[in-house]
mmCIF file of C-alpha atoms in Angstrom:
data_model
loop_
_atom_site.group_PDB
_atom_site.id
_atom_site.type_symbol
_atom_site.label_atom_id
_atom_site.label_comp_id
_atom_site.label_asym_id
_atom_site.label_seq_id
_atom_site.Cartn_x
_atom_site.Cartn_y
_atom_site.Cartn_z
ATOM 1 C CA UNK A 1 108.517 72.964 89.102
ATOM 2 C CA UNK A 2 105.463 74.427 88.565
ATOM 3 C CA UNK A 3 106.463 75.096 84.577
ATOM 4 C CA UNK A 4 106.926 71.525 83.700
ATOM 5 C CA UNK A 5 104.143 71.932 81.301
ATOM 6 C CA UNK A 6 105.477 74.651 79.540
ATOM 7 C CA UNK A 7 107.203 74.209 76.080
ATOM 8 C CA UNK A 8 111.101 73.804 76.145
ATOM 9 C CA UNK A 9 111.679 75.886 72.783
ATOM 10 C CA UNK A 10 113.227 78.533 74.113
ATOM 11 C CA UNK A 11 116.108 76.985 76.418
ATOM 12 C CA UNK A 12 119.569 78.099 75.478
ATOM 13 C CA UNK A 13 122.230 76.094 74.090
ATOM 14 C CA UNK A 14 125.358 76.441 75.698
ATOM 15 C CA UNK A 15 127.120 77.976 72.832
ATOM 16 C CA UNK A 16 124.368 80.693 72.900
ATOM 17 C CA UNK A 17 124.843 81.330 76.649
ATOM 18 C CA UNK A 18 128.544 81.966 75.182
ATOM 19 C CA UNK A 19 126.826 84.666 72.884
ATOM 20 C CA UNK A 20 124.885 86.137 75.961
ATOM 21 C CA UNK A 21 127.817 86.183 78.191
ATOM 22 C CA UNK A 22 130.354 87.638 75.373
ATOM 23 C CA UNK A 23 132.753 85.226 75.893
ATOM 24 C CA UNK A 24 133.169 85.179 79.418
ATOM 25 C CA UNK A 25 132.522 81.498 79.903
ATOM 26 C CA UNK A 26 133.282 78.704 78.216
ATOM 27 C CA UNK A 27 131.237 75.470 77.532
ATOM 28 C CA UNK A 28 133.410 73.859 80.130
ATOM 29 C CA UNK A 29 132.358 76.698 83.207
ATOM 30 C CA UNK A 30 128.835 76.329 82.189
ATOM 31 C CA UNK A 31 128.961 72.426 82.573
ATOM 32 C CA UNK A 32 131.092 73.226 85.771
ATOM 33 C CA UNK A 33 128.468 75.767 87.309
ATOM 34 C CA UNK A 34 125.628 72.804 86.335
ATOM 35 C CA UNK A 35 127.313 70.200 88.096
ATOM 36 C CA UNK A 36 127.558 72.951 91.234
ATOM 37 C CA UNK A 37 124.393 73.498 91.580
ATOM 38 C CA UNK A 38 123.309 69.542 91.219
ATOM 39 C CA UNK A 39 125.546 68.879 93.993
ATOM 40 C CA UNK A 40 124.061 71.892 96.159
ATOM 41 C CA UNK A 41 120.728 70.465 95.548
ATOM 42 C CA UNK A 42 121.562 67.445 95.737
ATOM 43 C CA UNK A 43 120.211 66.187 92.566
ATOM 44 C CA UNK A 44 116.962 66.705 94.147
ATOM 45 C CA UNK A 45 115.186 69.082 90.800
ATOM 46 C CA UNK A 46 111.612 68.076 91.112
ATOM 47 C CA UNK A 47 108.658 67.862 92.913
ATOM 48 C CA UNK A 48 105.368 66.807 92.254
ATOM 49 C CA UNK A 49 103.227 69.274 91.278
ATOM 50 C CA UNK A 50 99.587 69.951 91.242
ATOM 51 C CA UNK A 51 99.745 69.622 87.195
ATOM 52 C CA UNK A 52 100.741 65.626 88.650
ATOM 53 C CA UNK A 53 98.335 64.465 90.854
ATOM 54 C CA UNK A 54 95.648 66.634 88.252
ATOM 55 C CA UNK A 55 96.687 63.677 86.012
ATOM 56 C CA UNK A 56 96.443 61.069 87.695
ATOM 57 C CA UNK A 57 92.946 61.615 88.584
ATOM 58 C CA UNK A 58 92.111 62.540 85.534
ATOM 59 C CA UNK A 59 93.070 59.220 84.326
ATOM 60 C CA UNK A 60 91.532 57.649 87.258
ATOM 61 C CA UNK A 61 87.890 59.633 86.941
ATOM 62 C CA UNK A 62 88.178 60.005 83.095
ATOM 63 C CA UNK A 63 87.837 63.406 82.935
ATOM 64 C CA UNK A 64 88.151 64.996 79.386
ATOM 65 C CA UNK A 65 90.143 67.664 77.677
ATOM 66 C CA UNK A 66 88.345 70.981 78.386
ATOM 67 C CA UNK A 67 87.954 70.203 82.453
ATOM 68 C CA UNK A 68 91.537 69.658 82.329
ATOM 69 C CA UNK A 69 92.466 72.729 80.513
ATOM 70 C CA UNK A 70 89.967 74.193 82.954
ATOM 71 C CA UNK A 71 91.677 72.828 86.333
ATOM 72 C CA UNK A 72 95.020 73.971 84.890
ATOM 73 C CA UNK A 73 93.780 77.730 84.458
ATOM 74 C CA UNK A 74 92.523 77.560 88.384
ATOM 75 C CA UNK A 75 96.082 76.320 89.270
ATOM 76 C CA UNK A 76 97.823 78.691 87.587
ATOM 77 C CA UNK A 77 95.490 81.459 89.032
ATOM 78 C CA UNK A 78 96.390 80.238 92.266
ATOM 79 C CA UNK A 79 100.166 80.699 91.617
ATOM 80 C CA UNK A 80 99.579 84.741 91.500
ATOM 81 C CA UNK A 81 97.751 84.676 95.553
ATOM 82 C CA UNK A 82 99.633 84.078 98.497
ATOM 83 C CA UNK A 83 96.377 82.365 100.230
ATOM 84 C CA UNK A 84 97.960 79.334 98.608
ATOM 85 C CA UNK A 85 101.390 78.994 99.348
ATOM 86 C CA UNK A 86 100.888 76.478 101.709
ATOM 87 C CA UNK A 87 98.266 74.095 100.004
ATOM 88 C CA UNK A 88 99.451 71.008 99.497
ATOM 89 C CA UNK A 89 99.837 69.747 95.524
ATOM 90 C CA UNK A 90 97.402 66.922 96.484
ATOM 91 C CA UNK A 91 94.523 69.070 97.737
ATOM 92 C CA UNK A 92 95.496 71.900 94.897
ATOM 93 C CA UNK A 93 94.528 68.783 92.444
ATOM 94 C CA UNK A 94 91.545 67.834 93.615
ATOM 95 C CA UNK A 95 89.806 71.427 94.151
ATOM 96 C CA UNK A 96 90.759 72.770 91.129
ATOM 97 C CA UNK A 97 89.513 69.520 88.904
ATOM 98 C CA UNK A 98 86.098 69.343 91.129
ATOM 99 C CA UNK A 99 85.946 73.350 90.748
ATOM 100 C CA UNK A 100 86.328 72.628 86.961
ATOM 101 C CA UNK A 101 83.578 70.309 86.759
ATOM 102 C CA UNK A 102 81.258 72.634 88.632
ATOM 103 C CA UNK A 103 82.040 75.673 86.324
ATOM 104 C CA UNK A 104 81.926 73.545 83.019
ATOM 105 C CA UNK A 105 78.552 72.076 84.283
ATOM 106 C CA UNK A 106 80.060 68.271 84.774
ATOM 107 C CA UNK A 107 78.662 65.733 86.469
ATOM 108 C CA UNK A 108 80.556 65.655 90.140
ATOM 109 C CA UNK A 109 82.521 62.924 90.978
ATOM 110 C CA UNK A 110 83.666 63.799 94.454
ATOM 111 C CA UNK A 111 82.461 62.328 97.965
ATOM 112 C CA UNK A 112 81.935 65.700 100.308
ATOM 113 C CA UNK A 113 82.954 62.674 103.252
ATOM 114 C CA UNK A 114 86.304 61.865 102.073
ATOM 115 C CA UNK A 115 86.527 66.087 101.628
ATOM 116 C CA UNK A 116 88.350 68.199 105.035
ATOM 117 C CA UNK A 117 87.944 71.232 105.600
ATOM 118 C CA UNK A 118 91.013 72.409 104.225
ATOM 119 C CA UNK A 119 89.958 70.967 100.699
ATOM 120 C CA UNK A 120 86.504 72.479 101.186
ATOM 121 C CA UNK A 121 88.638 75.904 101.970
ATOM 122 C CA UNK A 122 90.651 75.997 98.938
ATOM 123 C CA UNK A 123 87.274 75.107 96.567
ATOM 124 C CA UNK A 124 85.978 78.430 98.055
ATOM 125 C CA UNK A 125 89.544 80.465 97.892
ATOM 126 C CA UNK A 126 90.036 79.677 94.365
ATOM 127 C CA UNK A 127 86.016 80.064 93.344
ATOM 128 C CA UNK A 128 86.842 83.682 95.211
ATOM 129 C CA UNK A 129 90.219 84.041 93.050
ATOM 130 C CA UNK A 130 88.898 83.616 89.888
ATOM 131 C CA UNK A 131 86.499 86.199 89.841
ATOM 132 C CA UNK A 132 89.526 88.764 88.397
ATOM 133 C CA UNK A 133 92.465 86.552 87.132
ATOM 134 C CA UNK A 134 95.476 88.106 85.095
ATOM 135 C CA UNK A 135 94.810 89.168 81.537
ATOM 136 C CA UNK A 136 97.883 87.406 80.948
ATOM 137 C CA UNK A 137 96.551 84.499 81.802
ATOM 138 C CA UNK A 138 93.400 85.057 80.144
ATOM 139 C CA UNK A 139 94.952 85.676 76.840
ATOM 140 C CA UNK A 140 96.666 82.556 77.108
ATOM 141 C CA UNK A 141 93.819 80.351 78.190
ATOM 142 C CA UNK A 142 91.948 82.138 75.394
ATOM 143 C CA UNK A 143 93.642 79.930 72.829
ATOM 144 C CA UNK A 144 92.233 76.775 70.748
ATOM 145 C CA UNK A 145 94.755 75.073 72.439
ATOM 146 C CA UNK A 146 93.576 75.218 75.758
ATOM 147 C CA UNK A 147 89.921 75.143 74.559
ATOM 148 C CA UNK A 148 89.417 78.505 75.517
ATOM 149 C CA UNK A 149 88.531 78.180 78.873
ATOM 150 C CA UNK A 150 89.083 81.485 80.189
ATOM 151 C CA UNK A 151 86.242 82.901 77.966
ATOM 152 C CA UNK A 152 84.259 80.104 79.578
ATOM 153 C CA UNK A 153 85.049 80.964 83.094
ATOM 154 C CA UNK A 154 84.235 84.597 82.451
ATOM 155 C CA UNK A 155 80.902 83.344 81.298
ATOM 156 C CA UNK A 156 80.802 81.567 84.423
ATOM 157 C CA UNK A 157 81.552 84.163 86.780
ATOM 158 C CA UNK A 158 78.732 86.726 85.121
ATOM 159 C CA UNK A 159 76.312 83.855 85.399
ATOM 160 C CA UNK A 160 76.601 84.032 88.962
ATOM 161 C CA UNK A 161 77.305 87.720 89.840
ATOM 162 C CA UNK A 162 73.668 87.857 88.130
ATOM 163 C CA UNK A 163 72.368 85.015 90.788
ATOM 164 C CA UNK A 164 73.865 86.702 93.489
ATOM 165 C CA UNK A 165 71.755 90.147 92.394
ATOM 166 C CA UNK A 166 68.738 88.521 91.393
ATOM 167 C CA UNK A 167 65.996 88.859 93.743
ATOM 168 C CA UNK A 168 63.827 85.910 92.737
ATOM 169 C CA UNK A 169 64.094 83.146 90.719
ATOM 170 C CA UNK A 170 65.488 79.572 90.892
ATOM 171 C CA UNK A 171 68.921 78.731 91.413
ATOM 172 C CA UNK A 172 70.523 76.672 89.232
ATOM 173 C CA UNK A 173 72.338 73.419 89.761
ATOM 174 C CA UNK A 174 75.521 75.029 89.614
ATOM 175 C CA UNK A 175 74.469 77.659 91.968
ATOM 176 C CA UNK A 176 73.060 75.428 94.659
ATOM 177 C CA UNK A 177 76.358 73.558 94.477
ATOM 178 C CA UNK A 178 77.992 76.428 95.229
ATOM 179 C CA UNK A 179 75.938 77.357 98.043
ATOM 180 C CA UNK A 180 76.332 73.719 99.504
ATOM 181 C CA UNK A 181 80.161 73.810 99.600
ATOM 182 C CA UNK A 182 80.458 76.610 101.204
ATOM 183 C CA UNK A 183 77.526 76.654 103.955
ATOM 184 C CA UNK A 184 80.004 76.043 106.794
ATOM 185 C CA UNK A 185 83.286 78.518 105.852
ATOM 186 C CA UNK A 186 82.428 81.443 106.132
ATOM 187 C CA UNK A 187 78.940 81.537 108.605
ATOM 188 C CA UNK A 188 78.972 83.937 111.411
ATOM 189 C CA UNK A 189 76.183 83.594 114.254
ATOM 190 C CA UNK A 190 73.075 85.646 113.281
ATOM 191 C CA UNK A 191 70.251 87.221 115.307
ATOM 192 C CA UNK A 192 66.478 86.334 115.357
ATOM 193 C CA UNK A 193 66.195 89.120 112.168
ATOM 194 C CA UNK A 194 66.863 88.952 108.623
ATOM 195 C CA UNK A 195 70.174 89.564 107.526
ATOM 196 C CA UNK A 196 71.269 91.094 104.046
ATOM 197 C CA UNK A 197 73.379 88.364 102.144
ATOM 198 C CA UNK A 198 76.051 89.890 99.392
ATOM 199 C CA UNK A 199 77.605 87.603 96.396
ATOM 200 C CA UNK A 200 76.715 84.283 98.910
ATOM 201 C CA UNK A 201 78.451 85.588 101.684
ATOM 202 C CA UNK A 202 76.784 86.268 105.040
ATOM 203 C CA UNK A 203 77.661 89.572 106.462
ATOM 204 C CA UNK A 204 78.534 89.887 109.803
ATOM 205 C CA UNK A 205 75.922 90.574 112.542
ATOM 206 C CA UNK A 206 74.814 94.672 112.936
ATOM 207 C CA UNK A 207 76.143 95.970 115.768
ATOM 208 C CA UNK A 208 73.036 96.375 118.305
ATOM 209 C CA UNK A 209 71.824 99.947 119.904
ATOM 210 C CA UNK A 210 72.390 100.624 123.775
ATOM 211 C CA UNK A 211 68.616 100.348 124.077
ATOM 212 C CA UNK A 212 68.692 96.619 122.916
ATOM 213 C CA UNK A 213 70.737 96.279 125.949
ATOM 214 C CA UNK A 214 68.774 98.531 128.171
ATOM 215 C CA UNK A 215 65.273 98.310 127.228
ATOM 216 C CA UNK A 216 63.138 101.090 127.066
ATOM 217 C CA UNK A 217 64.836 102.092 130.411
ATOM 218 C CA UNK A 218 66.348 105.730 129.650
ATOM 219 C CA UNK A 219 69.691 106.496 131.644
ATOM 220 C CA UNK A 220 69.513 108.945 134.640
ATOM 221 C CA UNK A 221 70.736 112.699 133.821
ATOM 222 C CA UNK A 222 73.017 114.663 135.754
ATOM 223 C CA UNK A 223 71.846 116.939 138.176
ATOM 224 C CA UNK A 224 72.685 120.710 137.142
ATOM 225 C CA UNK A 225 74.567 122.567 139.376
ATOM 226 C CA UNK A 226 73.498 126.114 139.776
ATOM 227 C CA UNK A 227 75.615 128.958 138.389
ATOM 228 C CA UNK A 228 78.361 130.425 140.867
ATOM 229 C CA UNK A 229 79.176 133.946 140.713
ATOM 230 C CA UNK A 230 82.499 133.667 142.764
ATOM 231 C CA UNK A 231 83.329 131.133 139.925
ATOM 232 C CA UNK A 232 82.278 133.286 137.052
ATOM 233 C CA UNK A 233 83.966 136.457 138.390
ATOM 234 C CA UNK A 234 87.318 134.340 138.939
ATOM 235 C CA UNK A 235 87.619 132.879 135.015
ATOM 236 C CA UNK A 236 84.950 134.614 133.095
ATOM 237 C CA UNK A 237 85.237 138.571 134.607
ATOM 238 C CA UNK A 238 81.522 138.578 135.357
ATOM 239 C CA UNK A 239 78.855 137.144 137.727
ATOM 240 C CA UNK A 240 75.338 136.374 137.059
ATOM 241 C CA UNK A 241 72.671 138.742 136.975
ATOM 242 C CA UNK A 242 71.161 139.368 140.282
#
């Protein structure tokens, strides 16, 4: 289901699946086996699909050609990570087409109060995702045909790698919208001190010393025990000098 866009060129004919099979079946067992596996299915052989519900809000926000070449590549990124296996097509739409707009420097169309936090999870998964996706893929999106988006994305992706190391400067628009979508994933609880932030992340909190604990209290040594030369004499051979 999640080829429907793909080209149909290559299906087989049944007298080529003949050819394949040398023979073995006849057009008759090959419209037999079909009707089989209708029947186990029963006739249910589609589902909507992200690449659905990416078109009808396309039509519905009038979104152009390159965002939705865009939102496709993010989809089909998403197909090779198990994070989302169980995202729903719906929510799959809608990040991927918003996530599109941010990377192609669109105008946003989305309300962040009709957003949950699952939709808000996914933006960040797949903005974390397409940092390396397949060269396969990014051959294909490379094309005229899907207005090379993957080249754009790449761009993308440098653009803010060099943010994230920058030490000063303004952030852009696309940067601070970053930043805003994803100020209440992944935030851990922080002390009083500064703490190091890599690629937009937070890191977690260090680890304190015992003395944060204890003060400037030291802890009380053991008391020594003076040497004992029937002790020595029974393990070591030797006592202590007198």
């Amino acid at each position: 289901a999640a080829k429907y866009g793909d080209e149909k060129g290559r299906i087989p004919q049944i007298h080529q699946l003949e050819d394949i099979c040398c023979g073995l079946y006849n057009a008759g067992l090959f419209t037999q086996m079909e009707w089989h596996v209708l029947e186990t299915l029963d006739w249910v052989i589609g589902y909507p699909t992200a690449d659905f519900f990416s078109q009808l809000i396309v039509l519905e926000e009038g979104d152009d050609q390159v965002v939705t070449h865009m939102a496709a590549y993010l989809c089909e990124i998403a197909l090779y990570h198990r994070d989302f296996v169980s995202t729903r097509p719906t929510v799959m739409a809608r990040s991927s087409l918003d996530l599109a707009r941010v990377i192609l420097g669109r105008a946003e169309v989305k309300n962040e109060e009709d957003w949950d936090r699952m939709e808000n999870a996914t933006w960040i998964a797949l903005l974390r995702h397409c940092q390396s996706p397949s060269p396969t893929l990014v051959r294909k999106y490379s094309t005229a045909g899907y207005s090379g988006v993957s080249q754009r994305l790449a761009r993308f992706t440098a653009e803010q790698n060099a943010i994230a190391h920058r030490a000063t400067g303004p952030a852009t628009h696309r940067a601070k919208t970053i930043n805003r979508y994803m100020g209440n994933i992944y935030s851990t609880s922080q002390k009083g001190h500064n703490v190091q932030h890599v690629h937009d992340y937070p890191t977690p909190p260090i680890t304190p010393y015992c003395n944060c604990w204890m003060g400037s209290q030291s802890l009380p040594r053991m008391p020594r025990l003076p040497p004992n030369d029937a002790i020595c004499d029974r393990y070591y051979g030797f006592g202590t000098a007198s």
